[in-house]
XYZ file of C-alpha atoms in Angstrom:
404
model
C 115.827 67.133 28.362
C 114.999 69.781 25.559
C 116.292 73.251 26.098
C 114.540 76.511 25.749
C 116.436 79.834 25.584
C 113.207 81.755 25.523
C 113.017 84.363 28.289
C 110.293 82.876 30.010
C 106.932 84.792 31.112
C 107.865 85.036 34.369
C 111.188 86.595 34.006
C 109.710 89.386 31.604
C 109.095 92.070 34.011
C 112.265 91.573 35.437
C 114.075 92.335 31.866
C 111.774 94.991 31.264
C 112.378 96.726 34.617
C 116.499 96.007 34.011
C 115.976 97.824 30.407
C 114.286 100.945 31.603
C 116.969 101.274 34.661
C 119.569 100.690 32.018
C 118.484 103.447 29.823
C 116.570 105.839 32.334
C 119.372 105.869 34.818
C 122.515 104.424 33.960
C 123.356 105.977 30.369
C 122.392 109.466 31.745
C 125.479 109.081 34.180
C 127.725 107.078 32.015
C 129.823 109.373 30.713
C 129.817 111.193 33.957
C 131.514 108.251 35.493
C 133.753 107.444 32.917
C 135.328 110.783 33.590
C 135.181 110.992 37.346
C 137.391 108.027 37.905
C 137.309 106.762 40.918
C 134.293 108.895 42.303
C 131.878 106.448 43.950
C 128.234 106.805 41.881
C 126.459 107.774 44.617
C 122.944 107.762 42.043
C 123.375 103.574 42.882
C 122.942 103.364 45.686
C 118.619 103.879 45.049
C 118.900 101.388 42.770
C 120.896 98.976 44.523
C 118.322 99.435 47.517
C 115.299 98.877 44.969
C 117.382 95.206 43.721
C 117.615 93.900 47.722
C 114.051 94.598 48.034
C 113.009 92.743 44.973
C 115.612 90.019 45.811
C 114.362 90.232 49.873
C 110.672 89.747 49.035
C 111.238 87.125 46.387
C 109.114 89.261 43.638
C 112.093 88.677 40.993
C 113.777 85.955 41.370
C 117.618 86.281 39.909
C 117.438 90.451 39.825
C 120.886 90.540 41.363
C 124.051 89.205 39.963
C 124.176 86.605 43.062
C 121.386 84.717 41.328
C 123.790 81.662 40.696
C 123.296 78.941 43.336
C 122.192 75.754 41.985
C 119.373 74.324 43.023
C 120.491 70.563 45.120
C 117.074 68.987 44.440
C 118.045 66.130 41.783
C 114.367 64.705 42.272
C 113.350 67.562 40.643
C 113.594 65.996 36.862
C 111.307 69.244 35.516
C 112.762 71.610 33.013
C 113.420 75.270 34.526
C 114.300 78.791 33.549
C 115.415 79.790 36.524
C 117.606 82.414 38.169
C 120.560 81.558 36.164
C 118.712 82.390 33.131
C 117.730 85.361 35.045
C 120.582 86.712 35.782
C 122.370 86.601 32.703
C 119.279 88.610 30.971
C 119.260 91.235 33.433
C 122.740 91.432 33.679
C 122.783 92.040 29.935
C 120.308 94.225 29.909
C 121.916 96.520 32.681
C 125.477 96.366 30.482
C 123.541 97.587 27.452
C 123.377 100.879 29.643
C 126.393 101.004 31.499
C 129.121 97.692 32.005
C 131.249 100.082 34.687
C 128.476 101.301 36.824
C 126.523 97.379 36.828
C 130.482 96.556 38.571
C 130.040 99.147 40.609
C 126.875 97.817 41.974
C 126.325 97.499 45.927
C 126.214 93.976 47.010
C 126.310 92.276 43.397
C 130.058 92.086 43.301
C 131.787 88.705 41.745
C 132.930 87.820 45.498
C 128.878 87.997 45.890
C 128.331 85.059 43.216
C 131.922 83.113 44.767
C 129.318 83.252 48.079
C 126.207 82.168 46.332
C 127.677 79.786 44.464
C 129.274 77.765 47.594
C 128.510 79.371 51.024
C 126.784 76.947 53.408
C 123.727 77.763 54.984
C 125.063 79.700 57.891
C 127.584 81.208 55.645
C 124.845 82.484 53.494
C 122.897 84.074 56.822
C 125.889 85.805 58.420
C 127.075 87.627 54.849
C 123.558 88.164 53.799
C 123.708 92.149 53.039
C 127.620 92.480 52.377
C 129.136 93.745 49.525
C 131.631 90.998 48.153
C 135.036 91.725 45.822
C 136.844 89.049 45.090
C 140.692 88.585 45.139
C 142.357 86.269 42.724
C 145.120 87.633 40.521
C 148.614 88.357 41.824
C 151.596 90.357 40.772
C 153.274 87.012 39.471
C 150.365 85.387 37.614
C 147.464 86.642 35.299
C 144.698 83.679 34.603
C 146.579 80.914 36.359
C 144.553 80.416 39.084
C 147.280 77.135 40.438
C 149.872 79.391 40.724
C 148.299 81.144 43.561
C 151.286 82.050 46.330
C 149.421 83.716 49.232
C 149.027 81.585 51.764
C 146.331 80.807 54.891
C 148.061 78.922 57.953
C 145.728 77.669 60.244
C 146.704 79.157 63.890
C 143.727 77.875 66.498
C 140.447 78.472 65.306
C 141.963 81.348 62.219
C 143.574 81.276 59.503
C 146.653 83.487 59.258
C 146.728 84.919 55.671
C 149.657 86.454 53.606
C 150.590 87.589 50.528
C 149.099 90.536 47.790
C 146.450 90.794 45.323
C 145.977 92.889 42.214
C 142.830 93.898 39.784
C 140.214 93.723 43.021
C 136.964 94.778 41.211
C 135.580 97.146 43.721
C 138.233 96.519 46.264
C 138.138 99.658 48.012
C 134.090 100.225 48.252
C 133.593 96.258 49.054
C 132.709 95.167 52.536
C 134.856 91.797 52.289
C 136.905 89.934 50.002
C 136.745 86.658 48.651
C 140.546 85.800 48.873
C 141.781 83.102 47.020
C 145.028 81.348 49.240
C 146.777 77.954 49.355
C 146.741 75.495 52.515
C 149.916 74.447 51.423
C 152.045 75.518 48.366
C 153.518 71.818 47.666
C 150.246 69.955 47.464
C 149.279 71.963 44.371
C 146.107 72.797 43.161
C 144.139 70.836 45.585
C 145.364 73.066 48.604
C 143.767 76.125 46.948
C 140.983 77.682 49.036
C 138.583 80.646 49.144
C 137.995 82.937 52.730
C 135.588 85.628 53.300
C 137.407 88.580 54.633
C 136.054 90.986 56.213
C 137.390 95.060 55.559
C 138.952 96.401 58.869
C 140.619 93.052 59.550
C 144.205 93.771 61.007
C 146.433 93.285 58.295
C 144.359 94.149 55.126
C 144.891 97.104 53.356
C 143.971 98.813 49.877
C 147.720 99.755 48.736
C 146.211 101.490 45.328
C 143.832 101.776 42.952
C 144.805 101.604 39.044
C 143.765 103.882 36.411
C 142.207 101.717 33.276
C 141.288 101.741 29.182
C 137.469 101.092 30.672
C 134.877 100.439 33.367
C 136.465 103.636 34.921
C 133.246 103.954 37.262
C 134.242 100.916 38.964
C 137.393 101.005 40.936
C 140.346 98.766 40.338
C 142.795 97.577 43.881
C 145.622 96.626 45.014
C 145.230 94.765 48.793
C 148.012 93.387 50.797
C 147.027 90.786 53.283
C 150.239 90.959 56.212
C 149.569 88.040 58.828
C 145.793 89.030 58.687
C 143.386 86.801 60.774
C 140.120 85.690 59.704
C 137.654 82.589 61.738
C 138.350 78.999 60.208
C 134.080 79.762 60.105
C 135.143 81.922 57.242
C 136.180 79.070 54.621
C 134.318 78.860 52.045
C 133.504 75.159 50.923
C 135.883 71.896 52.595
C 138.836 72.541 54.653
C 139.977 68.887 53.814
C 142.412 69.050 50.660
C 141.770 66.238 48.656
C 144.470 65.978 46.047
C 141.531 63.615 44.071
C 139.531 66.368 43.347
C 142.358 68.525 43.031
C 141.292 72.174 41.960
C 137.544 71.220 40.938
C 136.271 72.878 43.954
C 137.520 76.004 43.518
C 136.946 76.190 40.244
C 133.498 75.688 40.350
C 132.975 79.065 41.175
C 133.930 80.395 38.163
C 131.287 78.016 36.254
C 128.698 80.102 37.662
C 130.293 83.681 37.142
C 131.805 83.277 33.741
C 128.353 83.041 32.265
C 127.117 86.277 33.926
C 130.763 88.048 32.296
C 129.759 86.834 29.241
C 126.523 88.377 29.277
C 128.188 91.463 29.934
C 129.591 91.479 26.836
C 126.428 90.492 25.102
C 124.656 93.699 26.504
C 127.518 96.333 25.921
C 128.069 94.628 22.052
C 123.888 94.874 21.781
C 124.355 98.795 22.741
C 126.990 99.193 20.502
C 124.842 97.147 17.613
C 121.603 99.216 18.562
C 122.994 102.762 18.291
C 125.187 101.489 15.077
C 122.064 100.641 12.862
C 120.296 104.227 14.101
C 123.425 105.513 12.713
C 123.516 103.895 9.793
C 119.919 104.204 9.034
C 120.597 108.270 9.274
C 123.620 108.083 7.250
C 121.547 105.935 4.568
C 122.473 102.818 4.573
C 119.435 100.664 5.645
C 119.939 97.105 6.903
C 118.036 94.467 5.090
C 117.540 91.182 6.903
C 115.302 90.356 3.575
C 118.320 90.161 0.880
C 121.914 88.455 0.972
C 124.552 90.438 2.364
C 126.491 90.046 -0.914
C 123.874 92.346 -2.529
C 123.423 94.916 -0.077
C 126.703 97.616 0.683
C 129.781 97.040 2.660
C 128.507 98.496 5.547
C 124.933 96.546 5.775
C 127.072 93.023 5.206
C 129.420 94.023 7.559
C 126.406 94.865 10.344
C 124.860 91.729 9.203
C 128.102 89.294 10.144
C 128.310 91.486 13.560
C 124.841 90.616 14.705
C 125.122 86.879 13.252
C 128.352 86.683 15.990
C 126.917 88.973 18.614
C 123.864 86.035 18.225
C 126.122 82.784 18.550
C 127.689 84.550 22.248
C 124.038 85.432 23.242
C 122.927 81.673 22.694
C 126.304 79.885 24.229
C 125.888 82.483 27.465
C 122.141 81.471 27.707
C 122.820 77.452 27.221
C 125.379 77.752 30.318
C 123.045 79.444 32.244
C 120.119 76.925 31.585
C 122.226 74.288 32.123
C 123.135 75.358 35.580
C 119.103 76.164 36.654
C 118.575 72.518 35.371
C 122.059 71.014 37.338
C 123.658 69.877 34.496
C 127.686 70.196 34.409
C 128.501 73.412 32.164
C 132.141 73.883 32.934
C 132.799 73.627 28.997
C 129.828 75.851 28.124
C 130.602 78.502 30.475
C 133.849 78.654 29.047
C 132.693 78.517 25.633
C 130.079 81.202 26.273
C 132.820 83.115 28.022
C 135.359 82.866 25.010
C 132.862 83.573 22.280
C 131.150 86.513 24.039
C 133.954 87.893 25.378
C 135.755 87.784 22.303
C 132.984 88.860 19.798
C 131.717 91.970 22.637
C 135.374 93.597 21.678
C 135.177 92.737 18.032
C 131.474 94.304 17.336
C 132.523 97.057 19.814
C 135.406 98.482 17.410
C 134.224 97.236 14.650
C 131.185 99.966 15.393
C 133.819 102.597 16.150
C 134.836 102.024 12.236
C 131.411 101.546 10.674
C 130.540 105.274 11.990
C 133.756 106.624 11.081
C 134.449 109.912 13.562
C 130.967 109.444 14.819
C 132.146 105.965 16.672
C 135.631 107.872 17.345
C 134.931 110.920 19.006
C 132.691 111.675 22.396
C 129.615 112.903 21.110
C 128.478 109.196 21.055
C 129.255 106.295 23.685
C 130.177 103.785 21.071
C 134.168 104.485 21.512
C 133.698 103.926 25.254
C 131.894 100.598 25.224
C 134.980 99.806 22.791
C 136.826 100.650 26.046
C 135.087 98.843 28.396
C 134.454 95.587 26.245
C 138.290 95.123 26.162
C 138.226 93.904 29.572
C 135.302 91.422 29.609
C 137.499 88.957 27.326
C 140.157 89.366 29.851
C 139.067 89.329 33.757
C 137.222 85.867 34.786
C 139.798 83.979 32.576
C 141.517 85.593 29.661
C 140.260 84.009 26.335
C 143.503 81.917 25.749
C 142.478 80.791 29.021
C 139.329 79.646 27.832
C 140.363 78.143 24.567
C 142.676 76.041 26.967
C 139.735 75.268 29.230
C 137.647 73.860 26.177
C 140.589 72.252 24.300
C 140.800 70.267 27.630
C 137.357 69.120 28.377
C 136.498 68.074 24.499
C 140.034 65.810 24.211
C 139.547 64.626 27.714
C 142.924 65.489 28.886
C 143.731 66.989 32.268
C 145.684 70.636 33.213
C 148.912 68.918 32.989
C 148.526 66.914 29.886
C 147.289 69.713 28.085
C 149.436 73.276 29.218
């Protein structure tokens, strides 16, 4: 099956349209946000009502970051570009504006893609319209998802569910929560399910919200979770704990958002790479993609390894995403794509702060706050020691606990 990372025709309009609300209405109010942390962006909610109606009437497909469910058809052998692909571009293209405010989104939370990715049908209906933060992290563990210790008894027809979560991307303004809680802390990994809790359950409540380097127009939470009740209905994927499969289930998840973190990265790096060479070129030092970097100045070979990077986490994030339109298994690509473009988004970040000098430094210019902001797109979804460990495993072929 030959691959092809070219946006495709279809998907153009959509980019386009994602560029001009990037630039025309994000980066007006970015450094209003940043500011005003904590104050909900009230100019989003237009544009989050504009993204359900494209979604709702099926005009662009993939215009919200839920675009991630893969398609179950496997007699459909023909190659597609689909809403994968379109998500990560638009997604991209929204972060070159603004990485904070595209969290900050309405109903395109990461709890949103957890749904898309594995909500049954019915599932899919009855949360159709909510705004979706998902709950991971606690206070004792960082990207070790196994080591999850809040806990969902089931009690009749609901589960009972216990324990505290930290670093809720839009915790307080979400609807529901994707919370991540084991069936039973002694089967391990297997015993590790998701649960779609709804805000204004008894028993959930936002403790705090933290104060951060970056993305300081989306809001950060603590949530406590003391004996709250949610519908067995509420589980997303199996009830049934099959030690087999282990954690592979709900894992899975993060095959499909990973990708769309990466492209994060790629956009806010491409902003910072964009207003660099502008800088650059007015400073005069001109780029030339004509001549070796060896014989042009420091600065120009130094812009010139920055884009050749930024390029190689722009092509891993759109593989992964291809390979999930087309159903192929991308756990290792969306980890690559994850590590590389999270990684190289912080590096060509600051490294822009230093190419423009007290330009990059001071306020006058955004590139010091997309330095900010990348920082924490190589950490959340996985940390990138996390991901080396992810890829380490799947190219030797050796499982969590051969490999640690």
């Amino acid at each position: 099956m030959a691959i092809n990372l070219e946006v495709p025709k279809k998907h153009r309009a959509l980019i386009d349209q994602a560029h001009q609300v990037a630039m025309n209405m994000l980066r007006p109010i970015s450094r209003k946000y940043d500011i005003a942390e904590h104050e909900y962006p009230k100019e989003l909610d237009m544009l989050a009502a504009m993204i359900d109606g494209l979604s709702e009437s099926g005009a662009s497909e993939g215009a919200g970051a839920t675009g991630v469910r893969r398609d179950s058809d496997e007699s459909d052998k023909t190659v597609k570009n689909g809403s994968n692909l379109a998500s990560v571009t638009s997604v991209a293209e929204m972060c070159w504006g603004d990485t904070g405010l595209l969290l900050s989104m309405p109903r395109q939370g990461l709890g949103n893609s957890a749904i898309a990715s594995v909500a049954n049908d019915e599932q899919l209906e009855r949360f159709k319209g909510k705004w979706a933060s998902m709950a991971i992290t606690e206070p004792s563990f960082g990207s070790d998802s196994a080591a999850i210790s809040t806990t969902a008894v089931l009690d009749g027809d609901e589960y009972v569910i216990n324990g505290e979560k930290i670093f809720v991307t839009s915790g307080e303004r979400s609807d529901c929560i994707v919370v991540w809680a084991t069936l039973d802390k002694s089967l391990g990994r297997a015993a590790i399910k998701s649960f779609v809790v709804e805000k204004g359950t008894p028993g959930v409540k936002v403790e705090r919200l933290e104060e951060k380097l970056g993305i300081r127009a989306s809001d950060t939470a603590v949530i406590t979770f003391t004996d709250a009740r949610v519908s067995k209905e509420n589980l997303l994927g199996s009830p049934e704990i099959n030690v087999e499969q282990g954690f592979a289930g709900a894992m899975a998840t993060f095959d499909n958002t990973r990708p769309l973190v990466a492209a994060m990265a790629v956009g806010c790096a491409r902003a910072s790479l964009d207003l660099t060479r502008d800088l650059l070129r007015e400073a005069g030092v001109e780029v030339d993609y004509d001549k070796p970097a060896l014989l042009q100045s420091a600065a120009a070979a130094k812009f010139l390894q920055l884009e050749a990077d930024w390029e190689a986490g722009r092509l891993l994030t759109l593989q992964a995403a291809w390979m999930a339109d087309n159903r192929k298994p991308n756990s290792l690509e969306a980890s690559m794509a994850k590590a590389k473009a999270g990684r190289v988004g912080s590096d060509v970040t600051l490294s822009c702060v230093e190419l423009c000098a007290s330009v990059g430094y001071a306020e006058e210019e955004l590139l010091e706050k997309w330095a900010r902001d990348s920082k924490i797109l190589d950490i959340f979804e996985g940390t990138q020691q996390i991901q080396q460990l992810i890829v380490a495993r799947r190219l030797l072929g050796l499982s969590s606990a051969e490999l640690k």
